[in-house]
mmCIF file of C-alpha atoms and ligand atoms in Angstrom:
data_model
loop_
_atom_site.group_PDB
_atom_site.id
_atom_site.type_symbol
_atom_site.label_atom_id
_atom_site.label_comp_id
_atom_site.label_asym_id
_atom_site.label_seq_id
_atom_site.Cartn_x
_atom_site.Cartn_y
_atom_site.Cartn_z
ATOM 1 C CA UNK A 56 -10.738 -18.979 22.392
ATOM 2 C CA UNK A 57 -12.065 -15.870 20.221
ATOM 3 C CA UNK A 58 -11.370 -13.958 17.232
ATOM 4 C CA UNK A 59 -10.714 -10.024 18.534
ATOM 5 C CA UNK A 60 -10.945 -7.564 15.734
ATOM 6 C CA UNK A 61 -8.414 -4.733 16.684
ATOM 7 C CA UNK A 62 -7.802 -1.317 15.476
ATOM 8 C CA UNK A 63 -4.119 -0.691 15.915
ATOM 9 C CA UNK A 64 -3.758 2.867 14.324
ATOM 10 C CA UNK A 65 -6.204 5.221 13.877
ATOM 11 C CA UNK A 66 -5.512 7.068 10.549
ATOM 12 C CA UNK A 67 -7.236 10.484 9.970
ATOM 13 C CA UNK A 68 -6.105 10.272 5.791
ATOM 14 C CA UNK A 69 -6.292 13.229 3.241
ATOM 15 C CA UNK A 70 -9.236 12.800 0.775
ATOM 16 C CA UNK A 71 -12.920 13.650 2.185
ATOM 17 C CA UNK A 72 -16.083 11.828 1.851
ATOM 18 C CA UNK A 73 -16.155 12.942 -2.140
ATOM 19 C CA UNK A 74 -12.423 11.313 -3.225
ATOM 20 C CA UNK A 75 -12.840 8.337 -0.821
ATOM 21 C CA UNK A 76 -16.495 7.423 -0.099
ATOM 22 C CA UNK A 77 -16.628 8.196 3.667
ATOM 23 C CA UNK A 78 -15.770 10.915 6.219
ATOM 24 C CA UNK A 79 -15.443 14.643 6.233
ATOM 25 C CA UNK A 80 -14.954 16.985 3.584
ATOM 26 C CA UNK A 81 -11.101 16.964 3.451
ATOM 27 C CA UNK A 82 -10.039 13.884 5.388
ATOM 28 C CA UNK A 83 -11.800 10.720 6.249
ATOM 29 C CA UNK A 84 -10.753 8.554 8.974
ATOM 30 C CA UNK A 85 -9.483 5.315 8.342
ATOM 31 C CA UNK A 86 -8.377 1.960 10.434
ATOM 32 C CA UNK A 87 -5.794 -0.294 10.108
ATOM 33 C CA UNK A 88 -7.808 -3.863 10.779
ATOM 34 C CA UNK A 89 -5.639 -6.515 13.249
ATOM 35 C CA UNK A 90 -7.033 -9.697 14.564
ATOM 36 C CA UNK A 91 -6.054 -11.053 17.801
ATOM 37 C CA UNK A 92 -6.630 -15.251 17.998
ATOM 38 C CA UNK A 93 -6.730 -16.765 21.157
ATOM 39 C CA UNK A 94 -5.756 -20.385 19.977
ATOM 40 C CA UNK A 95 -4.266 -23.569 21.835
ATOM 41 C CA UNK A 96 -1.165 -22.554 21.103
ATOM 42 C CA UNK A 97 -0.993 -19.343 22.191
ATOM 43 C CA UNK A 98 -1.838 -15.721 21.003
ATOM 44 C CA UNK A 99 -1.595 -15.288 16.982
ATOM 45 C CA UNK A 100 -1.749 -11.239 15.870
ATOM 46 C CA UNK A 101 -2.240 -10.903 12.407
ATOM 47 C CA UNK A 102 -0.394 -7.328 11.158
ATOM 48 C CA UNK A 103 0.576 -4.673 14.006
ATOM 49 C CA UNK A 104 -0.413 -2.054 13.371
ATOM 50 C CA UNK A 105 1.362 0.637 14.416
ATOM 51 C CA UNK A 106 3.549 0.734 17.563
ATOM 52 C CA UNK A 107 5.004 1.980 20.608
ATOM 53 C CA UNK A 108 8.178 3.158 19.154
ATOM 54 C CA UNK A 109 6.364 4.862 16.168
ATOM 55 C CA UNK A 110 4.285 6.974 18.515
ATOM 56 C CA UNK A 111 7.579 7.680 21.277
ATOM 57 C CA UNK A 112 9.112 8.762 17.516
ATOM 58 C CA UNK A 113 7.027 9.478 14.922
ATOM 59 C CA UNK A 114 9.833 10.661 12.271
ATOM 60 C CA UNK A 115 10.700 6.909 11.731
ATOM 61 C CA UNK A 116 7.519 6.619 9.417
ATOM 62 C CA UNK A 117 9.368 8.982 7.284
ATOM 63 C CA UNK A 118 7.395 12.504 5.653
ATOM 64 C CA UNK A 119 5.682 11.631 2.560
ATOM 65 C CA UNK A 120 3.389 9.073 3.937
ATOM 66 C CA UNK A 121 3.381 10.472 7.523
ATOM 67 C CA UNK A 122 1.651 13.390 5.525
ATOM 68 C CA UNK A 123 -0.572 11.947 3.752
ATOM 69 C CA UNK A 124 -2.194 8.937 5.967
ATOM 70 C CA UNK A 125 -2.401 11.194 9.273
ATOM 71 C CA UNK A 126 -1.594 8.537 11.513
ATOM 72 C CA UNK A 127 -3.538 9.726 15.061
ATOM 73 C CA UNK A 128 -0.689 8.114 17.604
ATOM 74 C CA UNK A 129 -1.637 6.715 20.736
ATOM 75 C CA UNK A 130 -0.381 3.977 22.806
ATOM 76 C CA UNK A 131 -4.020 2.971 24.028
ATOM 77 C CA UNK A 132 -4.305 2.229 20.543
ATOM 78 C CA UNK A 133 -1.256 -0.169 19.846
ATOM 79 C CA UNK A 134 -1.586 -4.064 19.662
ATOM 80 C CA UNK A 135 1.041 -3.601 22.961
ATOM 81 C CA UNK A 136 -1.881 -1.875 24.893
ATOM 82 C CA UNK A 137 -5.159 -3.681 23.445
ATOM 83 C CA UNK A 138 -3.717 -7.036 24.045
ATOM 84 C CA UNK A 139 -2.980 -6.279 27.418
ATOM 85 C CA UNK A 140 -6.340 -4.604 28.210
ATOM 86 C CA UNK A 141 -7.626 -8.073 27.047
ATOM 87 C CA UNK A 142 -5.747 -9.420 29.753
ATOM 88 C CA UNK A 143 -2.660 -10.928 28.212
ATOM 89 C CA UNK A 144 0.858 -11.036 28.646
ATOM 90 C CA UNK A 145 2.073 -9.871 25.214
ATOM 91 C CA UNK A 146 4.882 -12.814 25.501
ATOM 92 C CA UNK A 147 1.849 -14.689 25.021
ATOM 93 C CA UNK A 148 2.069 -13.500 21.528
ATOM 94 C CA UNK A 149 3.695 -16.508 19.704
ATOM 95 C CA UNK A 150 3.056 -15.970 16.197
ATOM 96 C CA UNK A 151 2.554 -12.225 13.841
ATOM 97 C CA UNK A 152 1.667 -13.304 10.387
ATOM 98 C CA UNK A 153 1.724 -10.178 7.896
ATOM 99 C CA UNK A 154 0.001 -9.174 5.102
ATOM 100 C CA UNK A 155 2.588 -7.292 3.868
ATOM 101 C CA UNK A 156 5.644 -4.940 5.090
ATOM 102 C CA UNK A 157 4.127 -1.673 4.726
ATOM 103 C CA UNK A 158 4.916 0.723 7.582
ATOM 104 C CA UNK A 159 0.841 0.910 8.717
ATOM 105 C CA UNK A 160 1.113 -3.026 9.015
ATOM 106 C CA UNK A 161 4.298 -3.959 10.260
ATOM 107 C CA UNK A 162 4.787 -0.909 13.018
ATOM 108 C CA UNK A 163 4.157 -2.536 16.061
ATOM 109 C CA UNK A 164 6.762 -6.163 15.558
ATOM 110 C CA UNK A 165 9.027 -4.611 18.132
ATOM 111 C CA UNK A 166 6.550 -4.687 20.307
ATOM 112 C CA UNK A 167 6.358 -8.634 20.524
ATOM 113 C CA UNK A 168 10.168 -9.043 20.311
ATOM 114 C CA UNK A 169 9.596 -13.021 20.939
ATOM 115 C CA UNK A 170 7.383 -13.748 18.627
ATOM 116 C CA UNK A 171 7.609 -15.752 15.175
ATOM 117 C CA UNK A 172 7.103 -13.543 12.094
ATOM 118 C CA UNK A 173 5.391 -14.911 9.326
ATOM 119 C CA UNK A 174 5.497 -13.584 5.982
ATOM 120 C CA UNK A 175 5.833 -14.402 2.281
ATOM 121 C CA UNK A 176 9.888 -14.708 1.144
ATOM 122 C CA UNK A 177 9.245 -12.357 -1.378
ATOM 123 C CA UNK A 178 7.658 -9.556 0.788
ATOM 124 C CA UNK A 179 10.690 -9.828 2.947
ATOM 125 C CA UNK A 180 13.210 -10.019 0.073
ATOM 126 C CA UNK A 181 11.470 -6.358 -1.110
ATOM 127 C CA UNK A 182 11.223 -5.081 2.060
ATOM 128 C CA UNK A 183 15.227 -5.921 2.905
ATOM 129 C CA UNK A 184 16.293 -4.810 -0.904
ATOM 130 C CA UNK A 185 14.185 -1.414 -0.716
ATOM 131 C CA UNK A 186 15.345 -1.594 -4.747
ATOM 132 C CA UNK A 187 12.811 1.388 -5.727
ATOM 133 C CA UNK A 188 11.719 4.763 -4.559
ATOM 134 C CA UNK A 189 8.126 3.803 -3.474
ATOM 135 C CA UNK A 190 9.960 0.637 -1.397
ATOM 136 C CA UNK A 191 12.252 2.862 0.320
ATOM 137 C CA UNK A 192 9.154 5.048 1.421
ATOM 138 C CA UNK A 193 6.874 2.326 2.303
ATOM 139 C CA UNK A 194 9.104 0.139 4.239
ATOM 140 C CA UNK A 195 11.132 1.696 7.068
ATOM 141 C CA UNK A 196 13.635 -0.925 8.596
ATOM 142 C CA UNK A 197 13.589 0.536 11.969
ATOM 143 C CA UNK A 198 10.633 -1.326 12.512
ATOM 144 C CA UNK A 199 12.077 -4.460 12.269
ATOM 145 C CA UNK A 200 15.696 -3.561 13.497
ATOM 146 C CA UNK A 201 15.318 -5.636 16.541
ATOM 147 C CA UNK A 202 15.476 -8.368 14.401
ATOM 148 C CA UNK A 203 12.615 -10.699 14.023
ATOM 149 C CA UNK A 204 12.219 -13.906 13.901
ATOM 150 C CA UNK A 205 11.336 -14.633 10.711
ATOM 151 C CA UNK A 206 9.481 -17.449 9.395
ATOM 152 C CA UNK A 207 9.683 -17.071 5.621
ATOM 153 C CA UNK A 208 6.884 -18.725 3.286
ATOM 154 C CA UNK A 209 6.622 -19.562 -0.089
ATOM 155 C CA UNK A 210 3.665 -19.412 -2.298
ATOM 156 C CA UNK A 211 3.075 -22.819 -2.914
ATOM 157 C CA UNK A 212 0.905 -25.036 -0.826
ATOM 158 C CA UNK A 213 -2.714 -26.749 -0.749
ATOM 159 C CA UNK A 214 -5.536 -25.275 -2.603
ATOM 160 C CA UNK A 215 -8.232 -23.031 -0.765
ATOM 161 C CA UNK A 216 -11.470 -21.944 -2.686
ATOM 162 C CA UNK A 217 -8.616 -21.971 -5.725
ATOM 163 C CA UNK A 218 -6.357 -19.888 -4.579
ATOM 164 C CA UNK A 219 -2.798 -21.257 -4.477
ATOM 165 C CA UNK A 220 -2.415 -21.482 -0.903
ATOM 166 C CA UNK A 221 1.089 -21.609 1.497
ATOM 167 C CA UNK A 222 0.758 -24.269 3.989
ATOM 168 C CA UNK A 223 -0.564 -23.576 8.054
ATOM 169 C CA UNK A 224 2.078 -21.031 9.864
ATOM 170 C CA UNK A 225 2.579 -23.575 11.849
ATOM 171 C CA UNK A 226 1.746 -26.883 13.018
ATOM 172 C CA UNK A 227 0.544 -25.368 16.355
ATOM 173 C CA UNK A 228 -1.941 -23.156 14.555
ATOM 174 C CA UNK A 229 -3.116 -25.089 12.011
ATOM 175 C CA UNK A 230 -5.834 -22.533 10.683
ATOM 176 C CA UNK A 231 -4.245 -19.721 9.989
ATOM 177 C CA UNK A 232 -3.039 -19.990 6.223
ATOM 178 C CA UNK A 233 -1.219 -17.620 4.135
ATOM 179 C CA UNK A 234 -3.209 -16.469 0.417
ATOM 180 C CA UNK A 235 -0.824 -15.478 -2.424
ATOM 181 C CA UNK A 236 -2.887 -11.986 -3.446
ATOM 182 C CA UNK A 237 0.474 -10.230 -4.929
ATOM 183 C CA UNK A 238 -0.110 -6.514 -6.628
ATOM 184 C CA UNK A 239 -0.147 -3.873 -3.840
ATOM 185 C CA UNK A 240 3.171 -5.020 -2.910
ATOM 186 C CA UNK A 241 5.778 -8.045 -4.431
ATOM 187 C CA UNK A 242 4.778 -10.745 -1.399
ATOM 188 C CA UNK A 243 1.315 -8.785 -0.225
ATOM 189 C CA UNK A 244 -0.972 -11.943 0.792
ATOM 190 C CA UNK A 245 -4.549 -12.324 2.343
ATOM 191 C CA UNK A 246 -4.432 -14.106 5.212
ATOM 192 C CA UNK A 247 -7.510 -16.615 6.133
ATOM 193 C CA UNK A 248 -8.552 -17.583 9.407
ATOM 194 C CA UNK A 249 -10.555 -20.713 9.966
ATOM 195 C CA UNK A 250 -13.248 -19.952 13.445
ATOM 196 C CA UNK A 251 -15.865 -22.210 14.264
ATOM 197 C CA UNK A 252 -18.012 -21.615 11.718
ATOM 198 C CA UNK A 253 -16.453 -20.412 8.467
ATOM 199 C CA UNK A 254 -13.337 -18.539 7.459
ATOM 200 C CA UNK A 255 -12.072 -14.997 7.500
ATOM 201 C CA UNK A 256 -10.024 -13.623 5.165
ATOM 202 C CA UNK A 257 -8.339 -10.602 5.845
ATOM 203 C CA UNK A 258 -7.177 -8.977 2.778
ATOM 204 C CA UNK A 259 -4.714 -6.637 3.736
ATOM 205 C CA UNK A 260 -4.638 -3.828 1.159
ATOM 206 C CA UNK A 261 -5.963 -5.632 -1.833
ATOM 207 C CA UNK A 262 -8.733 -3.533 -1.358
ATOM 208 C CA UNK A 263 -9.489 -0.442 0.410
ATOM 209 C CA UNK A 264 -12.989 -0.387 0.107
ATOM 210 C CA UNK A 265 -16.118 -2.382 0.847
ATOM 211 C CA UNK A 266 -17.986 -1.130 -2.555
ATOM 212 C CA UNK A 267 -14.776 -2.364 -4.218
ATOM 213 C CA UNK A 268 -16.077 -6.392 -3.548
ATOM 214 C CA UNK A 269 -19.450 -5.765 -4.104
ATOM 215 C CA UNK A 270 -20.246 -8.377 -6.469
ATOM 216 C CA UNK A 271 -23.242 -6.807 -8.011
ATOM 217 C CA UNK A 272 -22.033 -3.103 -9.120
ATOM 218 C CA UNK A 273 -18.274 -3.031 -7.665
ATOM 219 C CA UNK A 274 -17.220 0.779 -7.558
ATOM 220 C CA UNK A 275 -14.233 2.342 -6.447
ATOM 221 C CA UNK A 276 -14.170 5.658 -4.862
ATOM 222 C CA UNK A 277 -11.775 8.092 -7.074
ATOM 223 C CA UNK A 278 -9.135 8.695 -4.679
ATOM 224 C CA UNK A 279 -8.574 5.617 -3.657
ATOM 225 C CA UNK A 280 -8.804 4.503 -7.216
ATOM 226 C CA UNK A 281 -5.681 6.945 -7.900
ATOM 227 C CA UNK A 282 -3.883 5.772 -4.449
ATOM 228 C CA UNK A 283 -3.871 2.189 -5.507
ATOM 229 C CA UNK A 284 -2.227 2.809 -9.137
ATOM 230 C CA UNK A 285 0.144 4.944 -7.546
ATOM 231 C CA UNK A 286 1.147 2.816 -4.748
ATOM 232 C CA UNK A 287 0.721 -1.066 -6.185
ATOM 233 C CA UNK A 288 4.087 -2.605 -7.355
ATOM 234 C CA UNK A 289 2.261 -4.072 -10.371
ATOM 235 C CA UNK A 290 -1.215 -2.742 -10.935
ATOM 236 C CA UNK A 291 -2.790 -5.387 -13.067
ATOM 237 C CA UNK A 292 -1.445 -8.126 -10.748
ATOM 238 C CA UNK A 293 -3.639 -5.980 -8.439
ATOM 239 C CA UNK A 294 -6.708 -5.805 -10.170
ATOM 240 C CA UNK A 295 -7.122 -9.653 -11.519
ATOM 241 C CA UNK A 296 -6.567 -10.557 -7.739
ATOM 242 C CA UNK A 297 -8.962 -8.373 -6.938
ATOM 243 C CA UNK A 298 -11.304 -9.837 -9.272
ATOM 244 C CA UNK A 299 -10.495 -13.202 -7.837
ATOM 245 C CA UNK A 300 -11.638 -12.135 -4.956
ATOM 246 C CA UNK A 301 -15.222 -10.591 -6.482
ATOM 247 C CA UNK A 302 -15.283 -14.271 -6.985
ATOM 248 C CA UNK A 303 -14.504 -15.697 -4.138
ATOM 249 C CA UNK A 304 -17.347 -13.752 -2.508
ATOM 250 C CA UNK A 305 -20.165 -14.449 -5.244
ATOM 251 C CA UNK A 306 -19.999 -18.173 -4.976
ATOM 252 C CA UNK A 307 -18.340 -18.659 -1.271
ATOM 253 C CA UNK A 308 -19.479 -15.579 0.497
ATOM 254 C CA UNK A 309 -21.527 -17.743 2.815
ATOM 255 C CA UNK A 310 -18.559 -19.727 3.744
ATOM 256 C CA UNK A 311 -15.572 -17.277 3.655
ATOM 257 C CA UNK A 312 -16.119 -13.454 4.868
ATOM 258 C CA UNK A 313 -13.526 -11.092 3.723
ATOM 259 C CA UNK A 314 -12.368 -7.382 4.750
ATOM 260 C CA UNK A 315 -9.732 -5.301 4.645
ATOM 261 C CA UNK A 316 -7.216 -3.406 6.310
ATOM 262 C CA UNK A 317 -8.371 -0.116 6.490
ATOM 263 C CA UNK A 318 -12.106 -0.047 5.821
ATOM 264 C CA UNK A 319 -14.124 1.592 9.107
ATOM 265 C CA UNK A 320 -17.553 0.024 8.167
ATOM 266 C CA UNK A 321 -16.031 -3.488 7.518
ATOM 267 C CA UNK A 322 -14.326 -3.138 11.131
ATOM 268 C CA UNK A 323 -17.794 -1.681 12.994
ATOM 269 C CA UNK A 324 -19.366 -5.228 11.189
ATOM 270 C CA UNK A 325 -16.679 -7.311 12.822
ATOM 271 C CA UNK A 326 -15.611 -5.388 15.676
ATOM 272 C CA UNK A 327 -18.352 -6.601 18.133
ATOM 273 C CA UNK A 328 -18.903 -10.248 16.447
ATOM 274 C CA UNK A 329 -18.532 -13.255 18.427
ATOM 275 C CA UNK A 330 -16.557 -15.347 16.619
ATOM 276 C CA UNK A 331 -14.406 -18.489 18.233
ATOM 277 C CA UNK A 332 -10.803 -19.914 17.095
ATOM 278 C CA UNK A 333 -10.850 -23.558 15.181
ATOM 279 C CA UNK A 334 -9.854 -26.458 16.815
ATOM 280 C CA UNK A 335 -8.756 -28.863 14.933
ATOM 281 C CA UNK A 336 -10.957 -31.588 17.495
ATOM 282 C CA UNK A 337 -13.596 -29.613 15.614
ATOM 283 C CA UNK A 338 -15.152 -28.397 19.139
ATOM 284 C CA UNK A 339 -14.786 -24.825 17.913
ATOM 285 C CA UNK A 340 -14.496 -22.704 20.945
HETATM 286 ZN ZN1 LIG B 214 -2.021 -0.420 4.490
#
């Protein structure tokens, strides 16, 4: 029953080592940070990814961003292939839960046509309205026009650490809980992952760098400082949540471990950690 930290889409982005922190002098590479829970009640992926259909036909990720994240396309590298080289049958996938919509996250659904998708209301309202230019680049319907099955959440629900909280997924997973963080995008949500010891959060694009959540001298590198005012739907949503979360790691970080979507070093941390699913029984693995 463990917690597999996947890299689902390699992403060689423009913006060196001096406009984002890390990497080369023009581009720096990127990941795009999946988990993979092995739970009693079958296999729960949280965000794709990208997926087989956006590598067999790249021009469904449309230009601008196509241009500008570099996405480096493999198939060894979709959720499809990694959950299958862990020796699964990806109809074992019962449940996706989604940070958000955005084509780097939601690329690989078709891939688990079966599956439950879970996902704030209001992410999926946005992502079906398209209402503004920056929606109709970042969300590209013909990743979802097999047609899901969605499982549409509401931000309400029991507390966690403060944070107004949506209920379990599902009564099958029961620790796998949805975190209002709204900003990046209208429904964007963490989403935190109870193992046997402790919680994960994964914050999906709330951040994009570790230095941002630093709680003693939290920096931002420039360019992605510029990237996340350009992109957010509502930027000071963005940045009080983010704050929140400064907080949640100065007086829980012992308890709750957070990272990101797209952060390299935060994935090499986790990628080789041994952690274990929750069971409810409490026998943790
Ligand atoms: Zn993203």
């Amino acid at each position: 029953m463990t917690i597999h930290h996947l890299d689902c889409a390699g992403m060689c982005t423009v913006g060196g080592r001096a406009l984002l922190g890390h990497g080369g002098l023009l581009t720096s590479r990127i990941v795009a940070h999946c988990l993979l829970i092995e739970t009693g009640g079958g296999l729960v992926l949280v965000d794709t990814g990208l997926g087989t259909e956006d590598v067999a036909d790249p021009r469904r990720l449309g230009p601008a961003l196509r241009a500008s994240i570099r996405p480096q396309l493999s198939l060894a590298r979709t959720a499809l292939h990694q959950v299958r080289a862990l020796g699964h049958n990806p109809s074992d996938v019962r449940h996706i839960v989604l940070t958000h919509l955005d084509l780097d996250h939601a690329g690989g659904l078709g891939d688990f046509p079966d599956a439950q998708v879970h996902v704030f209301a209001d992410e999926l309202r946005a992502a079906t309205a398209r209402a503004t230019r920056r929606e109709r680049t970042r969300y590209r319907p013909a990743q979802w026009s097999h047609n899901p099955r969605w499982v549409e959440h509401e931000t309400a629900g029991d507390a966690w650490f403060g944070f107004a909280a949506a209920r379990p997924v599902a009564e099958s997973v029961p620790g796998v809980v949805l975190i209002p963080l709204q900003g990046h995008t209208r429904g964007h949500c963490g989403i935190a992952v109870r193992h046997s010891s402790g919680w994960l959060l994964h914050c999906g694009d709330s951040y994009f760098s570790h230095t941002e959540v630093d709680t003693d001298s939290p920096r931002c590198p420039p360019g992605f400082t510029a990237f996340q005012r350009i992109v957010a739907h509502d930027n000071p949503v963005r940045i009080h949540n983010q704050q929140r979360l400064r907080e949640l790691r100065r007086h829980h970080g012992a308890e709750v471990e957070l990272f990101c979507a797209h952060d390299p070093y935060e994935f090499e941390r986790l990628r080789t950690r041994r952690q274990f699913s929750h069971r409810p029984d409490g026998s943790g693995s």
